[in-house]
Short mmCIF file of C-alpha atoms and ligand atoms in Angstrom, two decimals:
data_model
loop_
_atom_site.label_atom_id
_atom_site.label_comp_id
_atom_site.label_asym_id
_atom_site.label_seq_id
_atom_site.Cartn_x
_atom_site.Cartn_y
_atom_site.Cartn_z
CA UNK A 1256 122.49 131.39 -11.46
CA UNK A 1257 122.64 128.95 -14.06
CA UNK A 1258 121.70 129.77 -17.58
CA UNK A 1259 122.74 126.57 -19.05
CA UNK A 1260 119.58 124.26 -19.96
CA UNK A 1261 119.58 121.32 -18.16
CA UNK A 1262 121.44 117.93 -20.37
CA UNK A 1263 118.02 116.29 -19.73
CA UNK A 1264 116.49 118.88 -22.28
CA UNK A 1265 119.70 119.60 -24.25
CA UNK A 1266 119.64 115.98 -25.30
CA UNK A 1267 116.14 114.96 -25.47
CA UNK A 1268 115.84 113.20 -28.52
CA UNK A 1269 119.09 112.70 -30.02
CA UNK A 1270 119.84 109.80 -30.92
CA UNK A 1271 122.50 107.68 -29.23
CA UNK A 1272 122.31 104.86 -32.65
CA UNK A 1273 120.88 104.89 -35.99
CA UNK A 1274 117.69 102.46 -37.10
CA UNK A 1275 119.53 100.62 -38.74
CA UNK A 1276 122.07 98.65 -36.72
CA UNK A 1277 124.25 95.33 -38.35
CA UNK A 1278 123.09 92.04 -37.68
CA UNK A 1279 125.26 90.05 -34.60
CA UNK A 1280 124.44 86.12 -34.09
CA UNK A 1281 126.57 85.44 -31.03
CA UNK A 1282 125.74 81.48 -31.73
CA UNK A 1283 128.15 82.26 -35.00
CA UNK A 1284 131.06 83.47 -33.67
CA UNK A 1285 134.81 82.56 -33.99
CA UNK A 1286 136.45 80.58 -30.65
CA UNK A 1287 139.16 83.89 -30.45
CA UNK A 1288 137.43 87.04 -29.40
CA UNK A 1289 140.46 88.52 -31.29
CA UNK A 1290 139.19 87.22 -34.49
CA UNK A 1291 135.47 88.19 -33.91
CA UNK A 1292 137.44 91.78 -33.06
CA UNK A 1293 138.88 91.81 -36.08
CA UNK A 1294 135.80 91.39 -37.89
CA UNK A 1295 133.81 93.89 -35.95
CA UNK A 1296 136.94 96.13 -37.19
CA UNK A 1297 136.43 95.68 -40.70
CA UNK A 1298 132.59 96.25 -40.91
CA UNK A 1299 133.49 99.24 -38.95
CA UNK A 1300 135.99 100.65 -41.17
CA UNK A 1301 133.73 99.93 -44.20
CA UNK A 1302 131.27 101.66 -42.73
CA UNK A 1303 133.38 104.22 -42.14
CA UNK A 1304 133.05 104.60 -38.23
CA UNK A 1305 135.64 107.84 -37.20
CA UNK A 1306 138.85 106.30 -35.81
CA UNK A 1307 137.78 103.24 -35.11
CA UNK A 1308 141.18 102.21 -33.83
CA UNK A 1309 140.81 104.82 -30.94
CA UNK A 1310 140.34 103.00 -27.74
CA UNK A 1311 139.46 104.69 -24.17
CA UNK A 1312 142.00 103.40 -21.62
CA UNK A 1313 141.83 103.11 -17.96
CA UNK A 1314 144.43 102.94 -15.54
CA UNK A 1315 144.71 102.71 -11.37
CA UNK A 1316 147.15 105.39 -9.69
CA UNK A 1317 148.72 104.66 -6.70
CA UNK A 1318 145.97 105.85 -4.62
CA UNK A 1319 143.54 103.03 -6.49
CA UNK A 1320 142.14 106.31 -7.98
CA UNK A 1321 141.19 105.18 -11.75
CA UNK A 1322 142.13 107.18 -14.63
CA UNK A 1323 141.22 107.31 -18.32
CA UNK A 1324 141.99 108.66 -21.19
CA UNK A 1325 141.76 108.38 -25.55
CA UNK A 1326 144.64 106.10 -27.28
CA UNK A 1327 145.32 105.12 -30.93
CA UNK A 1328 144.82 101.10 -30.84
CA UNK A 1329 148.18 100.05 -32.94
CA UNK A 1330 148.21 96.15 -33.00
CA UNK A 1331 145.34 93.31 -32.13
CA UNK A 1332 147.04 90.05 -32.26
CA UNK A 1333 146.76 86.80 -30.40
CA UNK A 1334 148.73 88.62 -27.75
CA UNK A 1335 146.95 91.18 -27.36
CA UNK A 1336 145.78 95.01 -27.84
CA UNK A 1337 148.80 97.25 -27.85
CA UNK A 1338 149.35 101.34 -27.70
CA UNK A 1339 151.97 103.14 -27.71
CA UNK A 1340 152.75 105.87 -24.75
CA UNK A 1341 155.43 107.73 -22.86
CA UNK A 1342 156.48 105.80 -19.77
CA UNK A 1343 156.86 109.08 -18.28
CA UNK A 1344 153.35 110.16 -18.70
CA UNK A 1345 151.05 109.37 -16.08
CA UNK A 1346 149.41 106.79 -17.71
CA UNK A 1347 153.04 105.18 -17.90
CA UNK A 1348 153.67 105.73 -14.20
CA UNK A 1349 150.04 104.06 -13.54
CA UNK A 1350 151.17 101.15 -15.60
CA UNK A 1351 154.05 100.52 -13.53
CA UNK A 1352 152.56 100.73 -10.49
CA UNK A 1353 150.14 98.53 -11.31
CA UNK A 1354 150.34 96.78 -14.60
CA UNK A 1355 146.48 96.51 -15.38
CA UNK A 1356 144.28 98.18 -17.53
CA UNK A 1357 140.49 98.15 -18.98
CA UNK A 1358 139.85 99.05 -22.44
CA UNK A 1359 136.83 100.38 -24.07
CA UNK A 1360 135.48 101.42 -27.85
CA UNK A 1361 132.35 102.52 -28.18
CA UNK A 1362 130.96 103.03 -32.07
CA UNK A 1363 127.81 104.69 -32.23
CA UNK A 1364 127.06 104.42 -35.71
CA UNK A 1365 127.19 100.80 -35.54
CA UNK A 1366 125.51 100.43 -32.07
CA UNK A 1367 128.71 98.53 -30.78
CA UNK A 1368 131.08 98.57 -27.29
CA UNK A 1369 134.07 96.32 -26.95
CA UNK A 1370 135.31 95.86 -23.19
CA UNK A 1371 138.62 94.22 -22.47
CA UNK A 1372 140.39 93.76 -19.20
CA UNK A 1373 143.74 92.57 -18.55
CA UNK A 1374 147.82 92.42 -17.12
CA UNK A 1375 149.69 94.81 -19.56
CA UNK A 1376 153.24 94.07 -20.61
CA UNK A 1377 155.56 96.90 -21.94
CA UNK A 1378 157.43 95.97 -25.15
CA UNK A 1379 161.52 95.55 -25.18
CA UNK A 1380 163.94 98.24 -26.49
CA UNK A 1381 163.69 97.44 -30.15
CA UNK A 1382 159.65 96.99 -30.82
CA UNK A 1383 159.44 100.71 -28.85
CA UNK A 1384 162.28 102.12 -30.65
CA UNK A 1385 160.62 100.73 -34.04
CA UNK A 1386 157.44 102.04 -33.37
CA UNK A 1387 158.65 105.81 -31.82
CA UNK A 1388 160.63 105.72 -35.47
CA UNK A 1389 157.60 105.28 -37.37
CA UNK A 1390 155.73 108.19 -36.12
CA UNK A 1391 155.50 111.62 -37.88
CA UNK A 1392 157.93 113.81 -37.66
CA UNK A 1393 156.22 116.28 -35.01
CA UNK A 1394 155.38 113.34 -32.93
CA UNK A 1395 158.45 112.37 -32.45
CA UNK A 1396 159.46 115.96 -31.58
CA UNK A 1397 156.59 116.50 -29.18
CA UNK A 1398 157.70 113.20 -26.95
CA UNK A 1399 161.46 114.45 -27.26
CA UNK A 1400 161.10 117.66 -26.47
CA UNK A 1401 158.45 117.92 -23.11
CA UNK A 1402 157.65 115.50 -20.69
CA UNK A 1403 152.99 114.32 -21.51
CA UNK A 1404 150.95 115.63 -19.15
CA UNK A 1405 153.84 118.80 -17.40
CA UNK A 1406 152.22 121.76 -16.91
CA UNK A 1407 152.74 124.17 -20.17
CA UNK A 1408 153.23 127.60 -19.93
CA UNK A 1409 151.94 128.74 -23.14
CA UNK A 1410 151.07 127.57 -26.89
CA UNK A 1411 154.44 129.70 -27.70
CA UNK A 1412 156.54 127.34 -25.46
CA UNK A 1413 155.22 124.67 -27.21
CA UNK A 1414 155.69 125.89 -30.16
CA UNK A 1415 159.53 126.51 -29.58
CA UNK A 1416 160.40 123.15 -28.24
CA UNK A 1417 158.94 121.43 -31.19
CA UNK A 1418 160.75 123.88 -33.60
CA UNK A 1419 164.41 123.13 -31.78
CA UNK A 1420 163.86 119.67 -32.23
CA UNK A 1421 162.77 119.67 -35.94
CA UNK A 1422 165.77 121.78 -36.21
CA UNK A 1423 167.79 119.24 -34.70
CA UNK A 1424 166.09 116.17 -37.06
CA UNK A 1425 167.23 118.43 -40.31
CA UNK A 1426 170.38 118.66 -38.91
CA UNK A 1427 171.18 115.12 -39.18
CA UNK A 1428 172.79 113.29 -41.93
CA UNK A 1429 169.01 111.21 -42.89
CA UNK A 1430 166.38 109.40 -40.84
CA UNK A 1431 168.24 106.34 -39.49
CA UNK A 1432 170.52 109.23 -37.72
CA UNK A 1433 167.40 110.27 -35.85
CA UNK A 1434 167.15 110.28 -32.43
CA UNK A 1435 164.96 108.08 -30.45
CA UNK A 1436 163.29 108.16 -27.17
CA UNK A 1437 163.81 106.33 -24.13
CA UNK A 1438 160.36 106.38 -22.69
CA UNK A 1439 158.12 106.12 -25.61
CA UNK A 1440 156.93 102.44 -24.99
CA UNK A 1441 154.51 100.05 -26.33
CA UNK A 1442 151.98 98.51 -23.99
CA UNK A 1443 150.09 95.61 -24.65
CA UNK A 1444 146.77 94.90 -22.72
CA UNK A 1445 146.96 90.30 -22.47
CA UNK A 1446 143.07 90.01 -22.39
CA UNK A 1447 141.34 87.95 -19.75
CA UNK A 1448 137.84 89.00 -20.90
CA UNK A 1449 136.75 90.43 -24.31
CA UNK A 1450 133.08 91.45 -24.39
CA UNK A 1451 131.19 92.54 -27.38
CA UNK A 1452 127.72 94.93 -26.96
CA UNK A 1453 125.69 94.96 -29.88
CA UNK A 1454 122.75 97.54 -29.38
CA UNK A 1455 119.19 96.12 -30.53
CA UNK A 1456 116.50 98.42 -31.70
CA UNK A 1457 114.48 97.40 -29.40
CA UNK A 1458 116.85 97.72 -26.55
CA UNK A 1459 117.35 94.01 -25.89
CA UNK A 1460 121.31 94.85 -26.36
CA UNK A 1461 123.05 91.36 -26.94
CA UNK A 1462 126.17 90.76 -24.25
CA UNK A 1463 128.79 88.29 -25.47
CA UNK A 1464 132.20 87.85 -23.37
CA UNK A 1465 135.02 85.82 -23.55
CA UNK A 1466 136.75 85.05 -20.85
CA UNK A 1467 140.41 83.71 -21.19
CA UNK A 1468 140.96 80.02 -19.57
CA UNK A 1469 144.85 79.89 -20.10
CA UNK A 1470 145.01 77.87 -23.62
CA UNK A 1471 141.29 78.94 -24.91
CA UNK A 1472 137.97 80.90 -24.79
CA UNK A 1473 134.55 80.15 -22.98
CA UNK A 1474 132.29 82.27 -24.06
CA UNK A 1475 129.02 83.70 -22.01
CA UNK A 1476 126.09 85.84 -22.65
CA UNK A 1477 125.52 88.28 -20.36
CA UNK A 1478 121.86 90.52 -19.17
CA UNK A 1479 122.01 93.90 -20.83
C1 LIG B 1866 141.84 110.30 -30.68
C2 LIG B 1866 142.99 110.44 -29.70
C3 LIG B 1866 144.10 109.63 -29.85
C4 LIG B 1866 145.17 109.71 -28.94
N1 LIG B 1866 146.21 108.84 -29.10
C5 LIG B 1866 147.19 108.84 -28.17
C6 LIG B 1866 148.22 107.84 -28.22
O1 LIG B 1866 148.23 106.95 -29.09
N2 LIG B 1866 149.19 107.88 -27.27
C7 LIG B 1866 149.19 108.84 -26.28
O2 LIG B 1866 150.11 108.83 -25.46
N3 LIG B 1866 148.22 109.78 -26.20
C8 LIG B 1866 147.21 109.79 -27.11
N4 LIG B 1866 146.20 110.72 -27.02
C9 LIG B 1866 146.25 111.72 -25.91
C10 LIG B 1866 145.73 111.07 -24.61
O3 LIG B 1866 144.31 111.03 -24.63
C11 LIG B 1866 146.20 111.82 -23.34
O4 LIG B 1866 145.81 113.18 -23.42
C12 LIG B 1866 147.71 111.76 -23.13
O5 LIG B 1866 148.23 110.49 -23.50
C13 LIG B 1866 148.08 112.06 -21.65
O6 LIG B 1866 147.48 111.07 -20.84
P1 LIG B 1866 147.95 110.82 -19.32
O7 LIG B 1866 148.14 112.18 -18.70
O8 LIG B 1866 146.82 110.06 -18.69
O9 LIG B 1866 149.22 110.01 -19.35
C14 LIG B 1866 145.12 110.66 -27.89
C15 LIG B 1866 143.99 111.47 -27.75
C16 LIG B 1866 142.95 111.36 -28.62
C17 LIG B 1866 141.70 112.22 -28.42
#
């Protein structure tokens, strides 16, 4: 038997955006879809859109099965759009099997998706060894002391490991004495197409992607 009610009525009439939704002119945008990013950024973070920076990423196992999961975004540059992971994780082991990913943020209070596809490139030694040694504390302990994604036996085992390795940070004579990681690892997604999905009251959403030509940006709308 199923007592749950169905999502269809569970749903009905929530609202997916607000009334109000910011104003997007696609015939006024910058040539780099990293600037108009940037921008869409800002006016998100004044509006104060929840982690804004978090970005869902998808990956391709070895079976072409696709994968996803939450990141924290931690760099947009002409480059690219960079997070930082374990290389042992399974998102890592994706990565290296096939160095590819798709990218997605979705804010609802602003009515707004950003899609990007592209290769991914793992940082060198010193640019994942800077970033692992700018994380808190317990972050750093939780990558050092369990491998993402192993099966965990309880919250108490947890709890243990990250305790032994806090120990082991006091221990030591001041931060730059800390140890770091070898897996932790910055990836950065090279875009070949940025698009930007600005919801429309009247759902005629506007489509806008870049696509990457080697030196520049064309730019295309697309049909909702
Ligand atoms: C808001 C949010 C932010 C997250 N940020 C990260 C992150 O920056 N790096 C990371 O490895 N996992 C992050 N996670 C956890 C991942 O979603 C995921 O559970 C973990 O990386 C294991 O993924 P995998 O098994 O596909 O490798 C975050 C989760 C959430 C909900």
């Amino acid at each position: 038997m199923n007592d749950h009610q169905s999502l269809r009525d569970l749903v009905h009439g929530v609202a997916v955006f607000p009334d109000e939704l910011p104003h997007f002119d696609p015939a006024a945008v910058p040539d780099s879809p990293v600037h108009l990013f940037h921008e869409w950024l800002a006016a998100a973070v004044d509006a104060a859109v929840m982690a804004p920076h978090s970005v869902t990423v998808a990956t391709v196992d070895r079976d072409g099965l696709p994968d996803a999961r939450v990141v924290i975004l931690k760099d947009v540059t002409e480059q690219g759009f960079s997070f930082a992971s374990s290389s042992d994780s399974p998102k890592g082991r994706q990565l290296q099997g096939s160095p590819a990913a798709a990218l997605a943020l979705f804010w609802p209070t602003m009515g707004r998706q950003i899609r990007i596809r592209g290769k991914v490139r793992p940082a060198g030694v010193e640019e994942n060894d800077a970033d692992f040694r700018r994380r808190h504390p317990v972050a750093r302990a939780l990558v050092l002391a369990g491998e993402q994604s192993s099966r965990l036996r309880d919250r108490e085992e947890l709890d243990a490991a990250v305790a032994a390795q806090l120990d082991r940070f006091d221990a030591l004579d001041g931060e730059a004495a800390a140890p770091g990681s070898a897996t932790w690892t910055v990836y950065t997604v090279v875009p070949d197409t940025v698009e930007f999905w600005q919801a429309d009251p009247e759902r005629r959403h506007l489509r806008l992607r870049y696509a990457s030509d080697g030196d520049g940006w064309s730019r295309a709308l697309l049909w909702p």
